[in-house]
Amino acid sequence: MKVEDGSTLSRADCRAKGGPPGFKMAIVGAAGGIGQPLAMLMKMNPLVSVLHLYDVVNAPGVTADISHMDTGCCGKLQLESALTGIDLVIILAGVLRKPGMTRDDLFNINAGIVRTICEGIAKACPKAIVNLISNPVNFTIPIAAEVFKKGDTCDPKQLLGVTMLDVVRENTFVVILGLDPREVDVPVVGGHAEVDVPVVKPPCSFTKEETEYLTNRIQNGGTEVVEATVGAGSATLSMAYTAVKFAYACLRGLREDAGVVECTFVASEVTELPFFATKVRLGRSGAKEIYQLGPLNEKIRLEKAKTELAASIQKGVSFIKK
Ligand SMILES: NC(=O)C1=CN([C@@H]2O[C@H](COP(=O)(O)OP(=O)(O)OC[C@H]3O[C@@H](n4cnc5c(N)ncnc54)[C@H](O)[C@@H]3O)[C@@H](O)[C@H]2O)C=CC1
Ligand SMILES: O=C([O-])CC(=O)C(=O)O
C-alpha cells in the first residue's frame, strides 16, 4: 500500500483512517531459519498493523524482501528503535543445535543474547507481551524474568515461554494412535522437550504403551529433526507454524477475545517451582489465568520433570545474579 510521497502506509495509519485495527509487533532474530517464514506469515496477519524485524545480520535484506508484500510493514535496524511502542515481541535470536548437542549446550551463547534483548525490552516496551522461543527455553525464561525484575516495570505474566511445539507434536502423534486431536484433551505440562509431560484428561485414556509412545515422540521430537537435517538446522518450519499460532493467540488475548487458552511456560504458583508450563487463558497482559493441573495420571514422570526443571531454573537465575 503506498501513499503519495512513496512511503509505505502501515495498517496503523489505516486504523487512523477508519481501516482495520491492529497491534505492533517485533521479531528479534528475524533473519534466521524460523524468523524468515515467521516474518512472512505475521505480515499476512490482519491483527498486525506494524511489523519490526531485527537481527544482527541481514535484517535489511529480509525487510526489503517482505516489504514488497502488499501489506503494512517496516524494518528497524537498532534494537531499541525496533522495540519502541511494541505490543508483542517474539524472540528467536541465538544459536541452534547441531546433531550430538543438547539444548543445554546452547546456554553459554544464548543466555547473554537473551539478557541483552530483554534489557532492550525493559527499556523500550516494558508492557509488551514477550514470546520467548530461543533455547534452552527452560533456562532462558528465568533469565528473562530476572532482567525484567531488575527493571521493575514488567508484569511477570507478560513473559511466555513458547512450549507449544510440544502440543503441536502431540496433536500430530495422537493421530498416529488413531485418535482425533479435537476429541482428546492432552495438555503438555512442565517445561519444553525432555521435561514436558503429556497429561491425558478424562474421559480420554491411553494404554501404558500409548502413553510411552506419545511421551517419547514428543520429548525427542526436536532431536528427531536435528538428526534428520544432518547439521543443517533444528525444527524450523514446524516452529514457524507454531510461533504464528501462539502469536495469533496472544494477539487475540491483547484484543481481549474470550476463551483464548494455550499451554505456555510461565511464572506460576501451580507447583512449588517459580515457572511451569500449563494451560493458561490469555488476555491483555499475557497469562490472565493459569489453570491448575487437576487430577494427574502422570505423577512419577512429573516429579522427575520437576527435579530437572528446578535445576534449569536455578542455573538461569544464577546467570543474572552472579
Ligand atoms: N522453543 C522451541 O520449541 C524451539 C526453539 N528453537 C530455538 O529457536 C532459536 C532460533 O532458531 P533458528 O531460527 O532455527 O536459528 P537460526 O540460527 O537460523 O537463527 C537465529 C537468528 O538469530 C540471530 N541472532 C543471533 N544473535 C542475535 C542478537 N544478539 N540479536 C538479534 N539476532 C541475533 C542470528 O543472526 C540468526 O539470524 C534457537 O535457539 C533454537 O534452538 C527452535 C525450535 C523450537
Ligand atoms: O530441538 C531443538 O533444538 C529445537 C527444539 O527445541 C525443538 O524442536 O523442540
Tab-separated table of N, CA, C and O in Angstrom, residues 137-219:
chain	number	residue	atom	x	y	z
A	137	VAL	N	14.695	-23.035	26.427
A	137	VAL	CA	13.597	-22.228	26.980
A	137	VAL	C	13.479	-22.376	28.504
A	137	VAL	O	13.177	-21.412	29.209
A	138	ASN	N	13.772	-23.580	28.999
A	138	ASN	CA	13.637	-23.806	30.453
A	138	ASN	C	14.676	-23.012	31.257
A	138	ASN	O	14.542	-22.856	32.468
A	139	PHE	N	15.725	-22.525	30.547
A	139	PHE	CA	16.737	-21.680	31.196
A	139	PHE	C	16.539	-20.203	30.812
A	139	PHE	O	16.798	-19.309	31.617
A	140	THR	N	16.142	-19.950	29.546
A	140	THR	CA	16.089	-18.553	29.095
A	140	THR	C	14.906	-17.797	29.715
A	140	THR	O	14.999	-16.584	29.927
A	141	ILE	N	13.830	-18.516	30.052
A	141	ILE	CA	12.695	-17.817	30.694
A	141	ILE	C	13.116	-17.260	32.070
A	141	ILE	O	12.883	-16.073	32.356
A	142	PRO	N	13.768	-18.064	32.940
A	142	PRO	CA	14.216	-17.473	34.215
A	142	PRO	C	15.200	-16.316	34.023
A	142	PRO	O	15.171	-15.349	34.787
A	143	ILE	N	16.041	-16.388	32.983
A	143	ILE	CA	16.972	-15.275	32.703
A	143	ILE	C	16.172	-14.013	32.373
A	143	ILE	O	16.387	-12.946	32.950
A	144	ALA	N	15.240	-14.157	31.446
A	144	ALA	CA	14.429	-13.002	31.031
A	144	ALA	C	13.667	-12.441	32.230
A	144	ALA	O	13.597	-11.218	32.435
A	145	ALA	N	13.130	-13.329	33.059
A	145	ALA	CA	12.333	-12.871	34.216
A	145	ALA	C	13.201	-12.072	35.186
A	145	ALA	O	12.755	-11.044	35.733
A	146	GLU	N	14.451	-12.510	35.391
A	146	GLU	CA	15.348	-11.774	36.297
A	146	GLU	C	15.660	-10.389	35.739
A	146	GLU	O	15.721	-9.409	36.481
A	147	VAL	N	15.873	-10.302	34.431
A	147	VAL	CA	16.152	-8.994	33.811
A	147	VAL	C	14.949	-8.072	34.021
A	147	VAL	O	15.092	-6.912	34.418
A	148	PHE	N	13.751	-8.597	33.778
A	148	PHE	CA	12.554	-7.769	33.906
A	148	PHE	C	12.328	-7.359	35.357
A	148	PHE	O	11.860	-6.258	35.633
A	149	LYS	N	12.691	-8.251	36.301
A	149	LYS	CA	12.528	-7.918	37.724
A	149	LYS	C	13.390	-6.717	38.087
A	149	LYS	O	12.980	-5.832	38.810
A	150	LYS	N	14.634	-6.709	37.528
A	150	LYS	CA	15.551	-5.589	37.811
A	150	LYS	C	14.950	-4.281	37.324
A	150	LYS	O	15.032	-3.256	37.975
A	151	GLY	N	14.347	-4.323	36.114
A	151	GLY	CA	13.732	-3.127	35.544
A	151	GLY	C	12.494	-2.717	36.331
A	151	GLY	O	12.090	-1.575	36.315
A	152	ASP	N	11.860	-3.670	37.028
A	152	ASP	CA	10.709	-3.407	37.877
A	152	ASP	C	9.525	-2.797	37.127
A	152	ASP	O	8.710	-2.095	37.704
A	153	THR	N	9.476	-3.013	35.824
A	153	THR	CA	8.393	-2.385	35.058
A	153	THR	C	7.471	-3.417	34.433
A	153	THR	O	6.397	-3.083	33.962
A	154	CYS	N	7.961	-4.657	34.397
A	154	CYS	CA	7.191	-5.655	33.639
A	154	CYS	C	6.378	-6.537	34.575
A	154	CYS	O	6.802	-6.857	35.671
A	155	ASP	N	5.216	-6.953	34.107
A	155	ASP	CA	4.395	-7.917	34.822
A	155	ASP	C	4.918	-9.312	34.454
A	155	ASP	O	5.018	-9.635	33.263
A	156	PRO	N	5.270	-10.163	35.450
A	156	PRO	CA	5.835	-11.483	35.112
A	156	PRO	C	4.953	-12.296	34.182
A	156	PRO	O	5.439	-13.141	33.431
A	157	LYS	N	3.658	-12.049	34.179
A	157	LYS	CA	2.745	-12.859	33.357
A	157	LYS	C	2.775	-12.442	31.880
A	157	LYS	O	2.110	-13.035	31.045
A	158	GLN	N	3.552	-11.380	31.570
A	158	GLN	CA	3.706	-10.993	30.161
A	158	GLN	C	4.724	-11.872	29.455
A	158	GLN	O	4.800	-11.886	28.227
A	159	LEU	N	5.547	-12.552	30.255
A	159	LEU	CA	6.656	-13.320	29.692
A	159	LEU	C	6.211	-14.770	29.475
A	159	LEU	O	5.942	-15.490	30.447
A	160	LEU	N	6.154	-15.205	28.221
A	160	LEU	CA	5.593	-16.521	27.891
A	160	LEU	C	6.626	-17.352	27.128
A	160	LEU	O	7.058	-16.965	26.024
A	161	GLY	N	7.043	-18.459	27.742
A	161	GLY	CA	7.974	-19.369	27.065
A	161	GLY	C	7.187	-20.228	26.093
A	161	GLY	O	6.170	-20.829	26.453
A	162	VAL	N	7.659	-20.280	24.844
A	162	VAL	CA	6.879	-20.983	23.825
A	162	VAL	C	7.205	-22.487	23.872
A	162	VAL	O	8.250	-22.922	23.404
A	163	THR	N	6.285	-23.231	24.478
A	163	THR	CA	6.389	-24.695	24.561
A	163	THR	C	5.316	-25.342	23.674
A	163	THR	O	5.081	-26.540	23.753
A	164	MET	N	4.695	-24.522	22.856
A	164	MET	CA	3.542	-25.014	22.095
A	164	MET	C	3.916	-26.033	21.028
A	164	MET	O	3.060	-26.805	20.581
A	165	LEU	N	5.190	-26.061	20.614
A	165	LEU	CA	5.583	-27.070	19.626
A	165	LEU	C	5.379	-28.472	20.203
A	165	LEU	O	5.068	-29.414	19.476
A	166	ASP	N	5.537	-28.608	21.510
A	166	ASP	CA	5.270	-29.901	22.141
A	166	ASP	C	3.789	-30.277	21.973
A	166	ASP	O	3.449	-31.444	21.759
A	167	VAL	N	2.916	-29.290	22.068
A	167	VAL	CA	1.469	-29.537	21.921
A	167	VAL	C	1.131	-29.844	20.455
A	167	VAL	O	0.343	-30.746	20.159
A	168	VAL	N	1.769	-29.092	19.551
A	168	VAL	CA	1.541	-29.320	18.117
A	168	VAL	C	1.983	-30.740	17.752
A	168	VAL	O	1.290	-31.462	17.024
A	169	ARG	N	3.140	-31.141	18.302
A	169	ARG	CA	3.610	-32.516	18.044
A	169	ARG	C	2.638	-33.532	18.644
A	169	ARG	O	2.322	-34.547	18.022
A	170	GLU	N	2.163	-33.230	19.825
A	170	GLU	CA	1.218	-34.151	20.474
A	170	GLU	C	-0.038	-34.309	19.608
A	170	GLU	O	-0.500	-35.425	19.375
A	171	ASN	N	-0.551	-33.197	19.096
A	171	ASN	CA	-1.736	-33.270	18.214
A	171	ASN	C	-1.443	-34.140	17.000
A	171	ASN	O	-2.314	-34.860	16.509
A	172	THR	N	-0.203	-34.045	16.508
A	172	THR	CA	0.189	-34.826	15.335
A	172	THR	C	0.278	-36.307	15.682
A	172	THR	O	-0.223	-37.163	14.947
A	173	PHE	N	0.901	-36.605	16.827
A	173	PHE	CA	1.167	-38.011	17.147
A	173	PHE	C	-0.085	-38.751	17.651
A	173	PHE	O	-0.160	-39.965	17.505
A	174	VAL	N	-1.060	-38.038	18.224
A	174	VAL	CA	-2.280	-38.766	18.626
A	174	VAL	C	-3.032	-39.282	17.396
A	174	VAL	O	-3.732	-40.288	17.469
A	175	VAL	N	-2.845	-38.616	16.268
A	175	VAL	CA	-3.474	-39.104	15.024
A	175	VAL	C	-2.878	-40.463	14.665
A	175	VAL	O	-3.592	-41.378	14.245
A	176	ILE	N	-1.562	-40.609	14.876
A	176	ILE	CA	-0.901	-41.898	14.595
A	176	ILE	C	-1.483	-42.984	15.511
A	176	ILE	O	-1.562	-44.142	15.137
A	177	LEU	N	-1.939	-42.584	16.684
A	177	LEU	CA	-2.572	-43.546	17.601
A	177	LEU	C	-4.033	-43.817	17.220
A	177	LEU	O	-4.744	-44.536	17.921
A	178	GLY	N	-4.482	-43.182	16.151
A	178	GLY	CA	-5.841	-43.428	15.669
A	178	GLY	C	-6.885	-42.554	16.352
A	178	GLY	O	-8.080	-42.850	16.295
A	179	LEU	N	-6.435	-41.458	16.989
A	179	LEU	CA	-7.390	-40.588	17.700
A	179	LEU	C	-7.550	-39.263	16.962
A	179	LEU	O	-6.665	-38.849	16.198
A	180	ASP	N	-8.650	-38.598	17.231
A	180	ASP	CA	-8.899	-37.283	16.647
A	180	ASP	C	-8.455	-36.237	17.669
A	180	ASP	O	-9.034	-36.169	18.763
A	181	PRO	N	-7.426	-35.416	17.341
A	181	PRO	CA	-6.928	-34.445	18.327
A	181	PRO	C	-8.000	-33.484	18.854
A	181	PRO	O	-7.866	-32.946	19.957
A	182	ARG	N	-9.072	-33.316	18.072
A	182	ARG	CA	-10.138	-32.402	18.551
A	182	ARG	C	-10.956	-33.052	19.666
A	182	ARG	O	-11.676	-32.395	20.382
A	183	GLU	N	-10.831	-34.378	19.769
A	183	GLU	CA	-11.653	-35.077	20.765
A	183	GLU	C	-10.885	-35.510	21.998
A	183	GLU	O	-11.445	-36.108	22.913
A	184	VAL	N	-9.565	-35.248	22.035
A	184	VAL	CA	-8.806	-35.590	23.242
A	184	VAL	C	-8.206	-34.316	23.819
A	184	VAL	O	-7.860	-33.384	23.103
A	185	ASP	N	-8.130	-34.275	25.126
A	185	ASP	CA	-7.549	-33.115	25.789
A	185	ASP	C	-6.256	-33.598	26.465
A	185	ASP	O	-6.301	-34.269	27.482
A	186	VAL	N	-5.107	-33.283	25.846
A	186	VAL	CA	-3.829	-33.746	26.385
A	186	VAL	C	-2.888	-32.549	26.533
A	186	VAL	O	-1.972	-32.351	25.732
A	187	PRO	N	-3.097	-31.695	27.551
A	187	PRO	CA	-2.160	-30.584	27.722
A	187	PRO	C	-0.758	-31.108	27.995
A	187	PRO	O	-0.597	-32.128	28.654
A	188	VAL	N	0.252	-30.430	27.438
A	188	VAL	CA	1.640	-30.834	27.682
A	188	VAL	C	2.193	-29.866	28.726
A	188	VAL	O	2.301	-28.668	28.471
A	189	VAL	N	2.470	-30.389	29.918
A	189	VAL	CA	2.819	-29.526	31.050
A	189	VAL	C	4.267	-29.758	31.463
A	189	VAL	O	4.911	-30.686	31.008
A	190	GLY	N	4.790	-28.878	32.334
A	190	GLY	CA	6.163	-28.998	32.839
A	190	GLY	C	7.030	-27.924	32.233
A	190	GLY	O	6.973	-26.763	32.632
A	191	GLY	N	7.837	-28.343	31.223
A	191	GLY	CA	8.688	-27.369	30.524
A	191	GLY	C	8.788	-27.808	29.079
A	191	GLY	O	7.952	-28.577	28.613
A	192	HIS	N	9.831	-27.348	28.372
A	192	HIS	CA	9.963	-27.711	26.963
A	192	HIS	C	10.765	-29.002	26.816
A	192	HIS	O	11.747	-29.223	27.516
A	193	ALA	N	10.349	-29.836	25.887
A	193	ALA	CA	11.077	-31.026	25.412
A	193	ALA	C	11.266	-32.091	26.484
A	193	ALA	O	10.282	-32.633	26.966
A	194	GLU	N	12.527	-32.341	26.905
A	194	GLU	CA	12.779	-33.502	27.777
A	194	GLU	C	11.982	-33.432	29.075
A	194	GLU	O	11.770	-34.454	29.726
A	195	VAL	N	11.580	-32.254	29.483
A	195	VAL	CA	10.858	-32.143	30.749
A	195	VAL	C	9.370	-31.844	30.533
A	195	VAL	O	8.698	-31.356	31.433
A	196	ASP	N	8.873	-32.129	29.321
A	196	ASP	CA	7.432	-31.956	29.163
A	196	ASP	C	6.727	-33.284	29.436
A	196	ASP	O	7.292	-34.353	29.290
A	197	VAL	N	5.509	-33.168	29.880
A	197	VAL	CA	4.739	-34.350	30.237
A	197	VAL	C	3.340	-34.210	29.635
A	197	VAL	O	2.593	-33.307	30.006
A	198	PRO	N	2.999	-35.076	28.657
A	198	PRO	CA	1.618	-35.030	28.160
A	198	PRO	C	0.669	-35.619	29.202
A	198	PRO	O	0.899	-36.716	29.705
A	199	VAL	N	-0.356	-34.884	29.553
A	199	VAL	CA	-1.271	-35.318	30.616
A	199	VAL	C	-2.644	-35.585	29.998
A	199	VAL	O	-3.289	-34.669	29.506
A	200	VAL	N	-3.044	-36.809	30.014
A	200	VAL	CA	-4.327	-37.170	29.392
A	200	VAL	C	-5.457	-36.817	30.338
A	200	VAL	O	-5.448	-37.191	31.507
A	201	LYS	N	-6.430	-36.072	29.820
A	201	LYS	CA	-7.563	-35.670	30.663
A	201	LYS	C	-8.768	-36.562	30.378
A	201	LYS	O	-9.064	-36.832	29.213
A	202	PRO	N	-9.446	-36.993	31.409
A	202	PRO	CA	-10.664	-37.791	31.205
A	202	PRO	C	-11.675	-36.986	30.365
A	202	PRO	O	-11.637	-35.753	30.417
A	203	PRO	N	-12.533	-37.610	29.601
A	203	PRO	CA	-12.835	-39.044	29.586
A	203	PRO	C	-11.860	-39.856	28.727
A	203	PRO	O	-11.985	-41.072	28.655
A	204	CYS	N	-10.876	-39.192	28.086
A	204	CYS	CA	-9.965	-39.943	27.238
A	204	CYS	C	-8.943	-40.677	28.102
A	204	CYS	O	-8.581	-40.200	29.179
A	205	SER	N	-8.497	-41.844	27.641
A	205	SER	CA	-7.422	-42.505	28.378
A	205	SER	C	-6.538	-43.245	27.381
A	205	SER	O	-6.982	-43.609	26.295
A	206	PHE	N	-5.275	-43.415	27.747
A	206	PHE	CA	-4.331	-44.135	26.896
A	206	PHE	C	-3.872	-45.385	27.623
A	206	PHE	O	-3.815	-45.421	28.861
A	207	THR	N	-3.461	-46.389	26.840
A	207	THR	CA	-2.811	-47.538	27.461
A	207	THR	C	-1.398	-47.098	27.876
A	207	THR	O	-0.905	-46.047	27.432
A	208	LYS	N	-0.744	-47.952	28.679
A	208	LYS	CA	0.627	-47.652	29.109
A	208	LYS	C	1.531	-47.485	27.872
A	208	LYS	O	2.342	-46.561	27.783
A	209	GLU	N	1.353	-48.366	26.889
A	209	GLU	CA	2.188	-48.330	25.676
A	209	GLU	C	1.940	-47.031	24.898
A	209	GLU	O	2.864	-46.406	24.386
A	210	GLU	N	0.651	-46.644	24.811
A	210	GLU	CA	0.341	-45.410	24.078
A	210	GLU	C	0.968	-44.196	24.768
A	210	GLU	O	1.511	-43.301	24.117
A	211	THR	N	0.895	-44.188	26.099
A	211	THR	CA	1.480	-43.069	26.842
A	211	THR	C	2.995	-43.021	26.621
A	211	THR	O	3.565	-41.940	26.389
A	212	GLU	N	3.649	-44.188	26.668
A	212	GLU	CA	5.102	-44.259	26.438
A	212	GLU	C	5.446	-43.719	25.053
A	212	GLU	O	6.358	-42.913	24.882
A	213	TYR	N	4.686	-44.191	24.057
A	213	TYR	CA	4.935	-43.782	22.668
A	213	TYR	C	4.836	-42.263	22.536
A	213	TYR	O	5.723	-41.586	22.010
A	214	LEU	N	3.709	-41.733	23.058
A	214	LEU	CA	3.438	-40.296	22.923
A	214	LEU	C	4.512	-39.480	23.637
A	214	LEU	O	5.061	-38.511	23.082
A	215	THR	N	4.838	-39.880	24.855
A	215	THR	CA	5.814	-39.122	25.639
A	215	THR	C	7.174	-39.131	24.940
A	215	THR	O	7.812	-38.080	24.790
A	216	ASN	N	7.611	-40.311	24.491
A	216	ASN	CA	8.922	-40.393	23.830
A	216	ASN	C	8.960	-39.581	22.548
A	216	ASN	O	9.932	-38.874	22.278
A	217	ARG	N	7.907	-39.668	21.745
A	217	ARG	CA	7.911	-38.936	20.469
A	217	ARG	C	7.961	-37.428	20.726
A	217	ARG	O	8.683	-36.700	20.051
A	218	ILE	N	7.181	-36.966	21.734
A	218	ILE	CA	7.150	-35.516	21.989
A	218	ILE	C	8.483	-35.070	22.587
A	218	ILE	O	9.081	-34.087	22.138
A	219	GLN	N	8.973	-35.816	23.579
A	219	GLN	CA	10.207	-35.379	24.243
A	219	GLN	C	11.404	-35.404	23.288
A	219	GLN	O	12.335	-34.618	23.447
